[in-house]
Structures are given as C-alpha cells and as structure tokens.
Short mmCIF file of C-alpha atoms and ligand atoms in Angstrom, two decimals:
data_model
loop_
_atom_site.label_atom_id
_atom_site.label_comp_id
_atom_site.label_asym_id
_atom_site.label_seq_id
_atom_site.Cartn_x
_atom_site.Cartn_y
_atom_site.Cartn_z
CA MET A 1 0.05 0.05 0.02
CA LYS A 2 1.39 3.25 -1.05
CA PHE A 3 0.21 6.67 0.15
CA GLY A 4 0.95 9.78 -1.71
CA GLY A 5 1.83 13.19 -0.23
CA THR A 6 -1.83 14.37 -0.21
CA SER A 7 -2.78 11.23 1.83
CA VAL A 8 -0.51 12.34 4.48
CA GLU A 9 -0.88 16.07 4.34
CA ASP A 10 -1.95 16.81 7.99
CA ALA A 11 -3.13 14.98 11.16
CA ARG A 12 -6.54 14.17 9.80
CA ALA A 13 -5.05 12.62 6.63
CA PHE A 14 -2.67 10.52 8.81
CA ALA A 15 -5.60 9.19 10.88
CA ARG A 16 -7.60 8.30 7.80
CA VAL A 17 -4.59 6.37 6.41
CA ALA A 18 -4.14 4.61 9.75
CA ARG A 19 -7.90 3.62 9.36
CA ILE A 20 -7.31 2.24 5.82
CA ILE A 21 -4.39 0.30 6.96
CA GLY A 22 -6.11 -0.98 10.06
CA ALA A 23 -9.17 -2.29 8.12
CA ARG A 24 -6.85 -4.25 5.80
CA ARG A 25 -4.58 -5.51 8.47
CA ASP A 26 -5.29 -9.17 7.79
CA GLU A 27 -4.01 -8.82 4.30
CA ARG A 28 -0.67 -8.43 5.73
CA PRO A 29 0.25 -5.04 4.25
CA VAL A 30 3.60 -3.47 3.86
CA VAL A 31 3.31 0.43 3.70
CA VAL A 32 5.25 2.80 1.43
CA VAL A 33 4.76 6.56 2.14
CA SER A 34 5.64 9.77 0.36
CA ALA A 35 6.65 12.84 2.08
CA MET A 36 3.82 15.13 3.37
CA SER A 37 2.51 17.36 0.48
CA ARG A 38 4.61 20.35 -0.56
CA VAL A 39 7.71 18.91 1.51
CA THR A 40 9.84 17.55 -1.34
CA ASP A 41 9.38 20.86 -3.28
CA ALA A 42 10.25 22.84 -0.22
CA LEU A 43 13.44 20.85 0.42
CA LEU A 44 14.59 21.17 -3.15
CA ALA A 45 13.92 25.07 -2.91
CA SER A 46 15.99 25.21 0.20
CA VAL A 47 18.84 23.51 -1.85
CA GLU A 48 18.37 26.21 -4.55
CA THR A 49 18.40 29.09 -2.19
CA ALA A 50 21.44 27.82 -0.33
CA ALA A 51 23.46 27.38 -3.55
CA ALA A 52 22.31 30.70 -5.10
CA THR A 53 22.70 32.88 -1.95
CA GLY A 54 25.29 31.14 0.14
CA ASP A 55 23.07 31.79 3.02
CA ALA A 56 22.25 28.38 4.83
CA GLU A 57 20.07 30.04 7.51
CA GLY A 58 18.02 31.93 5.08
CA ALA A 59 17.63 28.61 3.10
CA LEU A 60 16.51 26.74 6.17
CA ARG A 61 13.95 29.25 7.38
CA PRO A 62 11.16 28.45 4.84
CA LEU A 63 11.27 24.88 6.19
CA GLU A 64 10.06 25.91 9.59
CA GLU A 65 6.45 25.77 8.38
CA HIS A 66 7.03 22.22 7.49
CA PHE A 67 8.82 21.15 10.54
CA GLU A 68 5.81 22.67 12.28
CA ARG A 69 3.43 20.48 10.25
CA HIS A 70 5.26 17.37 11.43
CA THR A 71 5.24 18.27 15.03
CA PHE A 72 1.57 19.16 14.68
CA VAL A 73 0.82 15.47 13.71
CA ALA A 74 3.17 14.27 16.54
CA ARG A 75 0.99 16.33 19.06
CA THR A 76 -1.80 13.95 18.33
CA LEU A 77 0.27 11.13 19.93
CA PRO A 78 0.70 10.01 23.53
CA ALA A 79 3.66 11.52 25.52
CA GLY A 80 6.30 8.87 24.66
CA ALA A 81 5.90 8.70 21.04
CA ARG A 82 5.24 12.33 20.74
CA ASP A 83 8.36 13.34 22.42
CA GLU A 84 10.42 10.89 20.20
CA LEU A 85 8.86 12.45 17.17
CA PHE A 86 9.64 15.92 18.48
CA LEU A 87 13.37 14.83 18.76
CA GLU A 88 13.32 13.41 15.31
CA VAL A 89 12.00 16.74 13.83
CA GLU A 90 14.77 18.55 15.92
CA ILE A 91 17.57 16.24 14.77
CA ALA A 92 16.28 16.79 10.94
CA ARG A 93 16.31 20.49 11.57
CA ARG A 94 19.80 20.33 12.87
CA GLU A 95 21.17 18.00 10.12
CA LEU A 96 19.35 19.79 7.42
CA GLY A 97 21.04 23.07 8.70
CA GLU A 98 24.39 21.45 8.38
CA LEU A 99 23.60 19.91 4.89
CA LEU A 100 22.48 23.36 3.50
CA ARG A 101 25.72 24.98 4.98
CA ARG A 102 27.73 22.43 2.77
CA VAL A 103 25.60 23.24 -0.07
CA ALA A 104 26.11 27.05 0.51
CA THR A 105 29.94 26.71 0.48
CA GLY A 106 29.67 25.21 -3.01
CA GLN A 107 32.71 23.00 -2.48
CA GLU A 108 31.05 19.62 -2.96
CA PRO A 109 29.17 18.23 -5.81
CA ARG A 110 25.46 19.26 -5.28
CA PRO A 111 23.44 16.19 -6.58
CA PRO A 112 24.66 13.58 -3.60
CA LEU A 113 23.90 16.50 -0.91
CA GLN A 114 20.58 17.16 -2.64
CA ASP A 115 19.53 13.67 -2.30
CA GLU A 116 20.49 13.56 1.30
CA ILE A 117 18.46 16.71 1.95
CA VAL A 118 15.30 15.58 0.12
CA SER A 119 15.43 12.19 1.82
CA TYR A 120 14.41 13.88 5.15
CA GLY A 121 10.83 14.30 3.70
CA GLU A 122 10.13 10.70 3.29
CA CYS A 123 11.92 9.56 6.48
CA LEU A 124 10.07 11.87 8.59
CA SER A 125 6.57 11.04 7.07
CA ALA A 126 7.46 7.29 7.51
CA LYS A 127 8.37 7.64 11.07
CA LEU A 128 5.39 9.64 11.74
CA LEU A 129 3.11 7.11 10.03
CA ALA A 130 4.73 4.27 12.02
CA ALA A 131 4.00 6.10 15.37
CA VAL A 132 0.40 6.89 14.32
CA LEU A 133 -0.15 3.23 13.54
CA ALA A 134 1.31 2.03 16.72
CA GLU A 135 -0.92 4.52 18.73
CA ARG A 136 -3.77 2.58 17.17
CA ALA A 137 -2.33 -0.81 18.38
CA LEU A 138 -1.24 -1.71 14.83
CA PRO A 139 2.23 -3.49 15.06
CA ALA A 140 3.98 -1.06 12.77
CA ALA A 141 7.76 -1.23 12.23
CA TYR A 142 9.56 1.78 10.68
CA VAL A 143 12.28 0.45 8.08
CA ASP A 144 14.71 2.59 6.35
CA ALA A 145 14.01 2.20 2.68
CA ARG A 146 17.67 2.61 1.86
CA ARG A 147 18.16 -0.77 3.32
CA CYS A 148 15.79 -2.38 0.62
CA VAL A 149 16.32 -0.06 -2.55
CA ILE A 150 19.81 -0.47 -4.06
CA THR A 151 20.51 1.89 -6.92
CA ASP A 152 23.25 3.26 -9.32
CA ASP A 153 24.79 6.59 -8.31
CA ALA A 154 22.83 8.68 -10.71
CA HIS A 155 21.69 11.14 -8.06
CA GLY A 156 18.39 12.73 -8.43
CA CYS A 157 17.12 10.03 -10.95
CA ALA A 158 18.71 6.82 -9.81
CA THR A 159 18.13 3.47 -11.51
CA PRO A 160 17.36 0.59 -9.03
CA ALA A 161 19.22 -2.66 -9.43
CA ASN A 162 16.16 -4.81 -9.37
CA GLU A 163 17.58 -8.18 -8.25
CA GLU A 164 19.77 -6.64 -5.52
CA THR A 165 16.66 -4.59 -4.39
CA TYR A 166 14.48 -7.73 -4.31
CA LYS A 167 17.09 -9.68 -2.28
CA HIS A 168 17.50 -6.80 0.38
CA THR A 169 13.58 -6.29 0.37
CA ARG A 170 12.96 -9.83 1.13
CA ALA A 171 15.80 -10.09 3.84
CA GLU A 172 14.57 -6.97 5.56
CA LEU A 173 10.69 -7.12 5.15
CA ALA A 174 9.72 -10.76 4.87
CA PRO A 175 10.64 -11.62 8.60
CA LEU A 176 8.61 -8.64 9.81
CA VAL A 177 5.55 -9.64 7.74
CA ALA A 178 5.92 -13.25 8.85
CA ASP A 179 5.99 -12.02 12.39
CA GLY A 180 2.66 -10.12 11.79
CA ARG A 181 4.34 -6.69 11.73
CA ILE A 182 3.45 -3.89 9.33
CA PRO A 183 6.62 -2.51 7.77
CA VAL A 184 6.44 1.34 6.95
CA LEU A 185 9.04 2.59 4.49
CA GLY A 186 9.54 6.06 2.80
CA GLY A 187 9.28 5.92 -0.89
CA PHE A 188 11.41 7.80 -3.42
CA LEU A 189 14.66 6.87 -1.70
CA GLY A 190 17.41 4.39 -2.39
CA SER A 191 21.00 3.82 -1.65
CA THR A 192 24.21 3.09 -3.68
CA ALA A 193 25.98 -0.22 -2.88
CA ASP A 194 28.41 1.67 -0.80
CA GLY A 195 25.59 3.38 1.21
CA ARG A 196 25.18 6.72 -0.24
CA THR A 197 21.58 8.18 -0.35
CA THR A 198 19.87 8.42 -3.78
CA THR A 199 16.45 9.25 -5.10
CA LEU A 200 14.47 7.74 -7.84
CA GLY A 201 13.07 10.92 -9.66
CA ARG A 202 10.12 12.99 -8.84
CA GLY A 203 7.09 10.96 -8.03
CA GLY A 204 9.32 7.96 -7.31
CA SER A 205 7.28 6.60 -4.54
CA ASP A 206 5.26 4.76 -6.89
CA TYR A 207 8.36 3.16 -8.10
CA THR A 208 9.36 2.17 -4.68
CA ALA A 209 5.83 0.55 -4.18
CA ALA A 210 6.27 -1.49 -7.42
CA LEU A 211 9.76 -2.64 -6.44
CA ILE A 212 8.88 -3.58 -2.85
CA GLY A 213 5.64 -5.44 -4.12
CA ALA A 214 7.65 -7.18 -6.65
CA GLY A 215 10.43 -8.34 -4.29
CA LEU A 216 7.70 -9.70 -1.94
CA GLU A 217 5.66 -11.11 -4.68
CA ALA A 218 2.69 -9.24 -3.31
CA ARG A 219 -0.97 -10.17 -4.29
CA GLU A 220 -1.66 -6.54 -5.31
CA ILE A 221 0.04 -3.19 -5.22
CA GLN A 222 -2.25 -0.40 -4.22
CA ILE A 223 -1.44 3.23 -5.00
CA TRP A 224 -3.55 5.26 -2.70
CA THR A 225 -4.11 8.81 -3.92
CA ASP A 226 -6.87 11.52 -3.78
CA VAL A 227 -8.91 10.53 -7.01
CA ASN A 228 -11.06 7.67 -7.57
CA GLY A 229 -8.66 6.03 -9.98
CA VAL A 230 -8.28 6.71 -13.70
CA LEU A 231 -11.37 8.49 -15.27
CA THR A 232 -12.86 8.14 -18.68
CA ALA A 233 -11.90 11.72 -19.60
CA ASP A 234 -10.61 14.89 -17.86
CA PRO A 235 -13.17 15.76 -15.29
CA ARG A 236 -12.52 19.55 -15.86
CA VAL A 237 -13.90 19.07 -19.41
CA VAL A 238 -16.52 16.26 -18.90
CA ALA A 239 -17.86 16.81 -15.43
CA HIS A 240 -19.53 13.38 -15.32
CA ALA A 241 -16.37 11.44 -16.43
CA ARG A 242 -16.33 8.01 -14.81
CA THR A 243 -13.81 5.66 -13.12
CA ILE A 244 -12.48 3.11 -15.50
CA PRO A 245 -12.58 -0.30 -13.54
CA SER A 246 -9.76 -1.91 -15.28
CA LEU A 247 -6.91 -1.17 -17.72
CA SER A 248 -4.36 -3.05 -19.48
CA PHE A 249 -0.71 -1.99 -19.03
CA ALA A 250 -0.54 -0.85 -22.66
CA GLU A 251 -3.64 1.41 -22.17
CA ALA A 252 -2.39 2.87 -18.81
CA ALA A 253 1.08 3.48 -20.69
CA GLU A 254 -0.87 5.51 -23.48
CA LEU A 255 -2.89 7.40 -20.93
CA ALA A 256 0.28 8.34 -18.84
CA TYR A 257 1.52 10.37 -21.75
CA PHE A 258 -1.48 12.69 -21.35
CA GLY A 259 -0.81 13.27 -17.78
CA ALA A 260 -3.96 11.35 -16.64
CA LYS A 261 -3.71 10.50 -13.06
CA VAL A 262 -2.07 7.25 -13.86
CA LEU A 263 1.11 5.74 -12.74
CA HIS A 264 4.01 6.31 -14.89
CA PRO A 265 4.60 3.12 -16.98
CA LYS A 266 8.24 2.94 -16.12
CA THR A 267 7.45 2.90 -12.28
CA ILE A 268 5.20 0.17 -12.27
CA LEU A 269 7.03 -1.96 -14.79
CA PRO A 270 8.50 -4.22 -11.94
CA ALA A 271 5.12 -5.16 -10.84
CA VAL A 272 3.86 -5.56 -14.24
CA ILE A 273 6.52 -7.96 -15.25
CA ARG A 274 5.69 -10.23 -12.34
CA SER A 275 1.92 -9.90 -13.37
CA ILE A 276 1.06 -8.15 -9.98
CA PRO A 277 -1.90 -6.00 -10.51
CA VAL A 278 -1.64 -2.30 -9.41
CA ARG A 279 -4.73 -0.76 -8.03
CA ILE A 280 -5.32 2.96 -7.89
CA CYS A 281 -7.38 3.90 -4.85
CA ASN A 282 -8.65 6.99 -3.23
CA SER A 283 -7.68 7.52 0.48
CA ARG A 284 -10.58 9.92 0.86
CA ASP A 285 -13.04 7.53 -0.47
CA PRO A 286 -11.58 4.08 0.49
CA GLU A 287 -14.62 2.10 -0.36
CA GLN A 288 -14.43 3.02 -4.15
CA PRO A 289 -13.18 0.14 -6.14
CA GLY A 290 -10.60 2.36 -8.01
CA THR A 291 -8.88 1.32 -11.26
CA GLY A 292 -6.91 -1.91 -11.58
CA VAL A 293 -4.04 -2.11 -14.04
CA TYR A 294 -3.34 -5.59 -15.20
CA PHE A 295 -0.33 -6.93 -17.19
CA ASP A 296 -2.61 -9.36 -19.09
CA ALA A 297 -4.82 -7.38 -21.42
CA GLU A 298 -7.41 -10.35 -21.09
CA MET A 299 -8.05 -9.15 -17.63
CA SER A 300 -9.36 -5.98 -18.91
CA PRO A 301 -12.49 -6.00 -21.09
CA ARG A 302 -11.93 -4.87 -24.78
CA THR A 303 -13.70 -1.59 -24.96
CA VAL A 304 -13.02 2.00 -25.41
CA LYS A 305 -11.65 2.89 -22.10
CA ALA A 306 -10.79 6.65 -22.17
CA ILE A 307 -10.44 9.73 -24.10
CA ALA A 308 -7.38 11.63 -23.25
CA HIS A 309 -6.19 15.02 -24.60
CA LYS A 310 -3.39 17.34 -24.40
CA LYS A 311 -3.26 21.06 -25.44
CA GLY A 312 -0.22 23.01 -26.57
CA ILE A 313 0.61 20.91 -29.58
CA THR A 314 2.47 22.17 -32.51
CA VAL A 315 2.31 20.33 -35.94
CA LEU A 316 5.05 20.58 -38.71
CA HIS A 317 4.21 19.88 -42.24
CA ILE A 318 7.33 18.80 -43.94
CA THR A 319 7.27 18.51 -47.83
CA SER A 320 9.95 17.46 -50.32
CA ALA A 321 9.80 16.13 -53.83
CA ARG A 322 12.98 14.41 -52.94
CA MET A 323 11.02 11.93 -50.83
CA LEU A 324 9.26 10.67 -53.97
CA GLY A 325 10.54 7.06 -54.53
CA ALA A 326 13.74 7.77 -52.41
CA TYR A 327 15.15 5.95 -49.41
CA GLY A 328 17.05 7.64 -46.53
CA PHE A 329 14.90 10.70 -46.51
CA LEU A 330 13.13 9.83 -43.16
CA ARG A 331 16.48 9.05 -41.50
CA ALA A 332 17.78 12.45 -42.63
CA LEU A 333 14.63 14.20 -41.29
CA PHE A 334 14.54 12.45 -37.91
CA GLU A 335 18.23 13.13 -37.36
CA VAL A 336 17.37 16.69 -37.21
CA PHE A 337 15.11 15.99 -34.31
CA GLU A 338 17.50 13.86 -32.68
CA ARG A 339 20.28 16.48 -32.96
CA HIS A 340 17.96 18.95 -31.19
CA GLN A 341 16.74 16.57 -28.50
CA THR A 342 13.14 16.90 -29.37
CA ILE A 343 10.60 14.22 -28.99
CA ILE A 344 8.10 13.67 -31.78
CA ASP A 345 4.72 12.26 -30.90
CA ILE A 346 2.64 11.53 -33.97
CA VAL A 347 3.99 10.91 -37.29
CA THR A 348 1.89 10.69 -40.65
CA THR A 349 3.42 10.42 -44.14
CA SER A 350 2.23 10.64 -47.65
CA GLU A 351 4.53 10.19 -50.85
CA VAL A 352 6.07 13.61 -50.63
CA SER A 353 5.32 14.93 -47.16
CA VAL A 354 5.58 13.99 -43.56
CA SER A 355 3.47 15.72 -40.83
CA LEU A 356 4.58 15.28 -37.15
CA SER A 357 3.43 16.74 -33.74
CA LEU A 358 5.64 17.97 -31.05
CA GLU A 359 5.04 19.22 -27.55
CA ASP A 360 8.31 20.88 -26.86
CA THR A 361 8.91 23.72 -29.27
CA SER A 362 11.98 25.21 -27.43
CA ARG A 363 14.43 24.23 -30.26
CA MET A 364 12.01 25.07 -33.17
CA GLU A 365 14.11 27.68 -34.80
CA GLU A 366 17.06 25.42 -35.02
CA ILE A 367 14.88 22.49 -36.18
CA ILE A 368 13.38 24.53 -39.03
CA ARG A 369 16.83 25.95 -40.05
CA ASP A 370 18.20 22.46 -40.42
CA LEU A 371 15.14 21.13 -42.13
CA LYS A 372 15.31 23.85 -44.80
CA PRO A 373 17.98 22.43 -46.94
CA ILE A 374 15.99 19.15 -47.42
CA ALA A 375 12.43 20.18 -47.36
CA ALA A 376 9.74 22.98 -47.20
CA VAL A 377 8.38 23.21 -43.68
CA LYS A 378 5.04 24.74 -42.48
CA VAL A 379 4.38 25.17 -38.81
CA GLU A 380 0.85 24.98 -37.25
CA SER A 381 0.55 25.68 -33.57
CA ASN A 382 -2.27 26.00 -30.86
CA LEU A 383 -3.41 22.48 -31.60
CA ALA A 384 -4.35 19.57 -29.32
CA VAL A 385 -4.06 15.82 -29.49
CA VAL A 386 -6.96 13.71 -28.58
CA CYS A 387 -6.48 10.05 -28.14
CA ILE A 388 -9.00 7.33 -27.87
CA VAL A 389 -7.73 4.43 -25.77
CA GLY A 390 -8.86 0.84 -25.66
CA GLU A 391 -7.50 -2.66 -26.24
CA GLU A 392 -8.04 -4.22 -29.71
CA LEU A 393 -9.10 -0.83 -31.11
CA ARG A 394 -6.97 -1.75 -34.25
CA TYR A 395 -9.28 -4.76 -34.80
CA THR A 396 -12.59 -3.34 -33.87
CA SER A 397 -14.74 -2.29 -36.72
CA GLY A 398 -17.02 0.61 -36.54
CA VAL A 399 -15.08 2.83 -33.85
CA ALA A 400 -13.35 5.20 -36.38
CA ALA A 401 -16.64 5.63 -38.10
CA ARG A 402 -18.52 6.47 -34.95
CA ILE A 403 -15.65 8.90 -33.82
CA PHE A 404 -15.41 10.97 -37.03
CA SER A 405 -19.17 10.98 -37.67
CA THR A 406 -19.40 12.55 -34.16
CA LEU A 407 -16.95 15.20 -35.24
CA ARG A 408 -18.31 15.78 -38.72
CA ASP A 409 -18.02 19.56 -38.45
CA ILE A 410 -14.72 19.65 -36.53
CA ASN A 411 -11.61 19.86 -38.59
CA VAL A 412 -9.17 17.05 -37.89
CA LEU A 413 -5.49 17.65 -38.92
CA LEU A 414 -3.77 14.42 -38.37
CA ILE A 415 -4.80 10.93 -37.76
CA SER A 416 -2.83 8.03 -36.50
CA GLN A 417 -4.02 4.42 -35.94
CA GLY A 418 -2.52 1.10 -36.05
CA ALA A 419 0.85 1.78 -34.73
CA SER A 420 -0.30 0.28 -31.32
CA ASN A 421 -3.30 -1.98 -30.68
CA VAL A 422 -4.66 0.28 -28.25
CA ASN A 423 -5.07 3.75 -29.47
CA LEU A 424 -6.48 6.12 -32.26
CA THR A 425 -4.99 9.52 -32.07
CA PHE A 426 -5.74 12.66 -33.95
CA VAL A 427 -5.12 16.36 -33.84
CA VAL A 428 -7.59 19.25 -33.89
CA ALA A 429 -7.47 22.99 -33.13
CA GLU A 430 -7.00 23.70 -29.46
CA ALA A 431 -10.16 25.75 -29.55
CA ASP A 432 -12.07 22.74 -30.55
CA VAL A 433 -10.83 20.25 -28.21
CA GLU A 434 -13.07 20.66 -25.40
CA GLU A 435 -16.09 20.30 -27.50
CA THR A 436 -14.47 17.28 -29.29
CA VAL A 437 -13.95 15.43 -25.99
CA ARG A 438 -17.33 16.07 -24.74
CA ARG A 439 -18.93 15.04 -27.89
CA LEU A 440 -16.83 11.78 -28.05
CA HIS A 441 -17.60 11.09 -24.36
CA ALA A 442 -21.29 11.53 -25.05
CA SER A 443 -21.04 9.18 -28.05
CA LEU A 444 -18.76 6.36 -26.58
CA PHE A 445 -19.59 6.35 -22.96
CA GLU A 446 -22.97 7.78 -22.45
CA CYS A 447 -25.16 5.87 -24.77
CA ASP A 448 -26.79 2.52 -24.55
CA THR A 449 -24.20 0.05 -24.00
CA GLN A 450 -26.22 -2.54 -26.07
CA GLU A 451 -25.88 -0.20 -28.94
CA LEU A 452 -22.12 -0.10 -28.55
CA ALA A 453 -21.66 -3.79 -28.03
CA PRO A 454 -21.27 -4.86 -31.72
CA LEU A 455 -18.40 -2.57 -31.93
CA PHE A 456 -16.20 -4.34 -29.72
CA ARG A 457 -16.70 -7.81 -31.34
CA ARG A 458 -13.55 -8.72 -32.96
CA LYS A 459 -13.82 -8.92 -36.71
CA GLU A 460 -13.82 -12.50 -37.81
CA GLY A 461 -11.03 -13.84 -39.73
CA VAL A 462 -8.50 -11.03 -38.70
CA THR A 463 -5.09 -12.47 -38.23
CA ARG A 464 -2.65 -10.97 -36.03
N1 LIG B 501 8.13 13.04 -2.50
C1 LIG B 501 8.64 12.75 -3.71
C2 LIG B 501 7.98 13.84 -4.83
O1 LIG B 501 7.31 14.70 -4.29
C3 LIG B 501 8.22 11.39 -4.24
C4 LIG B 501 6.66 11.06 -4.21
O2 LIG B 501 5.96 11.67 -3.65
O3 LIG B 501 6.51 10.08 -5.00
O4 LIG B 501 8.39 13.72 -5.88
#
C-alpha cells in the first residue's frame, strides 16, 4: 500500500490512512509513504536558495513551516511517542542546517547533498506514520527504505538494481511480515551499494511501491491517492467522467503520456513484469473500487476505455519532392530532431510529405533551420491531441466511423491509428478540443451499451 503526499498532508489525513491500513490488516500490508505534501518541493527549494545565495540559515527558514506541520501531527500522539518524534524533527532541523551549509559553501558536488536533503521528507513522514499506526495498536515497524532499494549513483534520478533490491527487500521485510508486523518505509529513496543516499526521480514513491511489491511477490500493489482511479476523460472537461474499472498495462502507458492520473509506466514495470496487479485507490473514499492495471490485457475487457487529450501541440508539415521514391529521407529528417533532442509524438506520411506533432517547441528555430535544406516546412500551432484508448481498437470495426461522424463539423488535422493496438490519435485545433472530447464522451460512454456492444466484437478472420 503506497500513500502519496496528499494522503498524509496533515493529522487528519494520517488518521485516515491509519484507518485504511487497520481495516486491511489481515491482508498483511507493507506500507510505502511519500513525504507530506509540498515537503519535497520545499526541500528542493532550500537547496536552490543555499546554492544561489550562500546563506544556509536563510535557506532553512522556509522549512520551519514544514517542521511545524510534522510536530503538529506528532502532538496527536501520547507523550512517549510524541517526544520521540519531536526529537526526530529537531534532529532533522539540525542535520538539514548542516547539509545546507555544505551546499552554501559550494565546495562539494551538489547532487549527492541534494538527495541527502530531500530524503528527510520521506524519512520523517514514514516515522510519523509508523507512530500513528502504533498508537492504534497496529504493530508497525519503521524500516529505512535505503536498506531495501539499491540503486546506481545517478543522483536525483537513480536506477534501481532490481535483483539486488528484491534480495534486500526480502531479507529486511519478509521476517517482519511473517511476524505479523506492518513495515512502513519512505518511498522515493534508495542507496548506492556503498551506502550513499539516492532518489528515484520526482514521483518516485510509486516506483518504490512497485519494487517492494515485486520483491515480496505481493498479491496486489495499491497506490492510494486523492482521486477515484483513472477516469474516462478529464473531469474538468467532462464533469460526469467515470472511473475506469480496469486497464491493461498498454492502455495505462498510453494514458500516462497525457498526464492522466495514472502511474508512470516505467515506475510500475517491476510489478507488471511479475503480473502483479496495480490498483489506484482514493484515500478520501476508500470504499471506491478504483482502477486496476493488469499486465494481461485479457483481464481488462475490450472496450474504449478513455478519451485523453493534451493542448499546446504544434504540427510541422514537411514537404519535399526528394522523398518521392527515395530512401534514406526519413532518416535525414529524424536526425534533425535527434540532434535537437526533441521528442516527436505523432507521425503521418504521404509520398512527398511528412507531418509530425511536437509538444516541446524550445528548439523550433534550429529545427526549421536544419530542415530547410532538405524540405519545405510549414508550422501550425495552438493544436491539441486527442487519443481514444482501448485494447483491440486496431481490430474493432466501426469505432473510427463512430468517432469521426461525431466530429463531422470539426476539422481533424492528423490521424494516426494502427501503430499500437490500443489507440486512435488525432489532432484538432486547441479551440475545438473541449467540444471534441465532450462529444466523443457522449457518443462512446453515455449511450446505450447494448448499442455499442457490436463495436467491440473482434472482426472474424482477422489475423494478427
Ligand atoms: N516526495 C517525492 C516527490 O514529491 C516522491 C513522491 O511523492 O512520490 O516527488
């Protein structure tokens, strides 16, 4: 069970988490927790300030508010536990002061110091949670995550050594679980083989949960957050968007690109490889079933699952007569994007032209300059990508007809289908995107399901 920062934002949230864990005690949980909300940001900002100003005291000051938030939670505990946590916070304040002084002098490499500093967020929240659980007679045991998660030394974005991590995880945690204890660890943290603190990248607590779950061969990994799982569309656009009960890993990976509240595919891979389902649950509404992500697509019914969209897209139309019947042209073209480290999302081609969509336009001038000698380039901006996600879309007849007849008066610039089995993606003007998503949601999710059923029957005789 992994709880994100908003699930432990204050004393009430800690109490809620304790109730959730208590109710699932018989399932023998292992708990991974993020830093309290906003704490990682504040710690990172303090590093910036110390480095920029050389004033360690000034850099420590904005953290006071957050030390106070931790002691506020500790105050809800009985005297013994409370005093112990007060001491922990005091030690953190002192040690962070010292670490920020080292940053301020600028004499040591910054990334290892920064990892050391941000690790206090997760260490403190995990110690607090273990104490809150113990107060409710739940046999919690704080475990330093750095004893389990072993990584390389890429500070700030370390890569775990999976097998090492599983070995350590089993050695540290299995005896505790067997003994009826509830291990509580901070997410996001790791350590190099020689014991230096590392972090797994922002949002890395999900990664920790997947690693720990995989190492222990957990029955399920639960990611507790503040939404009811993954929704059929962005609720800011479609007010009555619904929770999707189950997604395949491929579907979840497509949706992650759109920043849907889904786990980043890389982070859940360790669980997925071992066929451990990952469930996204709402700590504010724990009885909701949430969304399950399954490795095996068969576990997830074949339907259109979601409509994702993203604004701020630019399309380049690249035309060159040299493409006609020539080989090597696409390589020359894509090399330009590689050189300027720009990610391409959608690609469509005709005999003499290629259109592609980009999100990052920071190197646009250089890209156009380098394309000019080989092709004519037209740029269209203020566009949006819309992506319909569902297993077996490639082999389902009628979906495209339904989608585009719904949009008959909306101009569609690019269409891409077939590259993956699970999505149909197209580009419209940014000004049209909300109307597009609303209409599609009405057409695909709000009509009679009987009427839709034939759309999802696999076409006879299609070979794959
Ligand atoms: N606390 C870290 C962050 O804010 C890790 C996490 O919450 O997953 O990025």
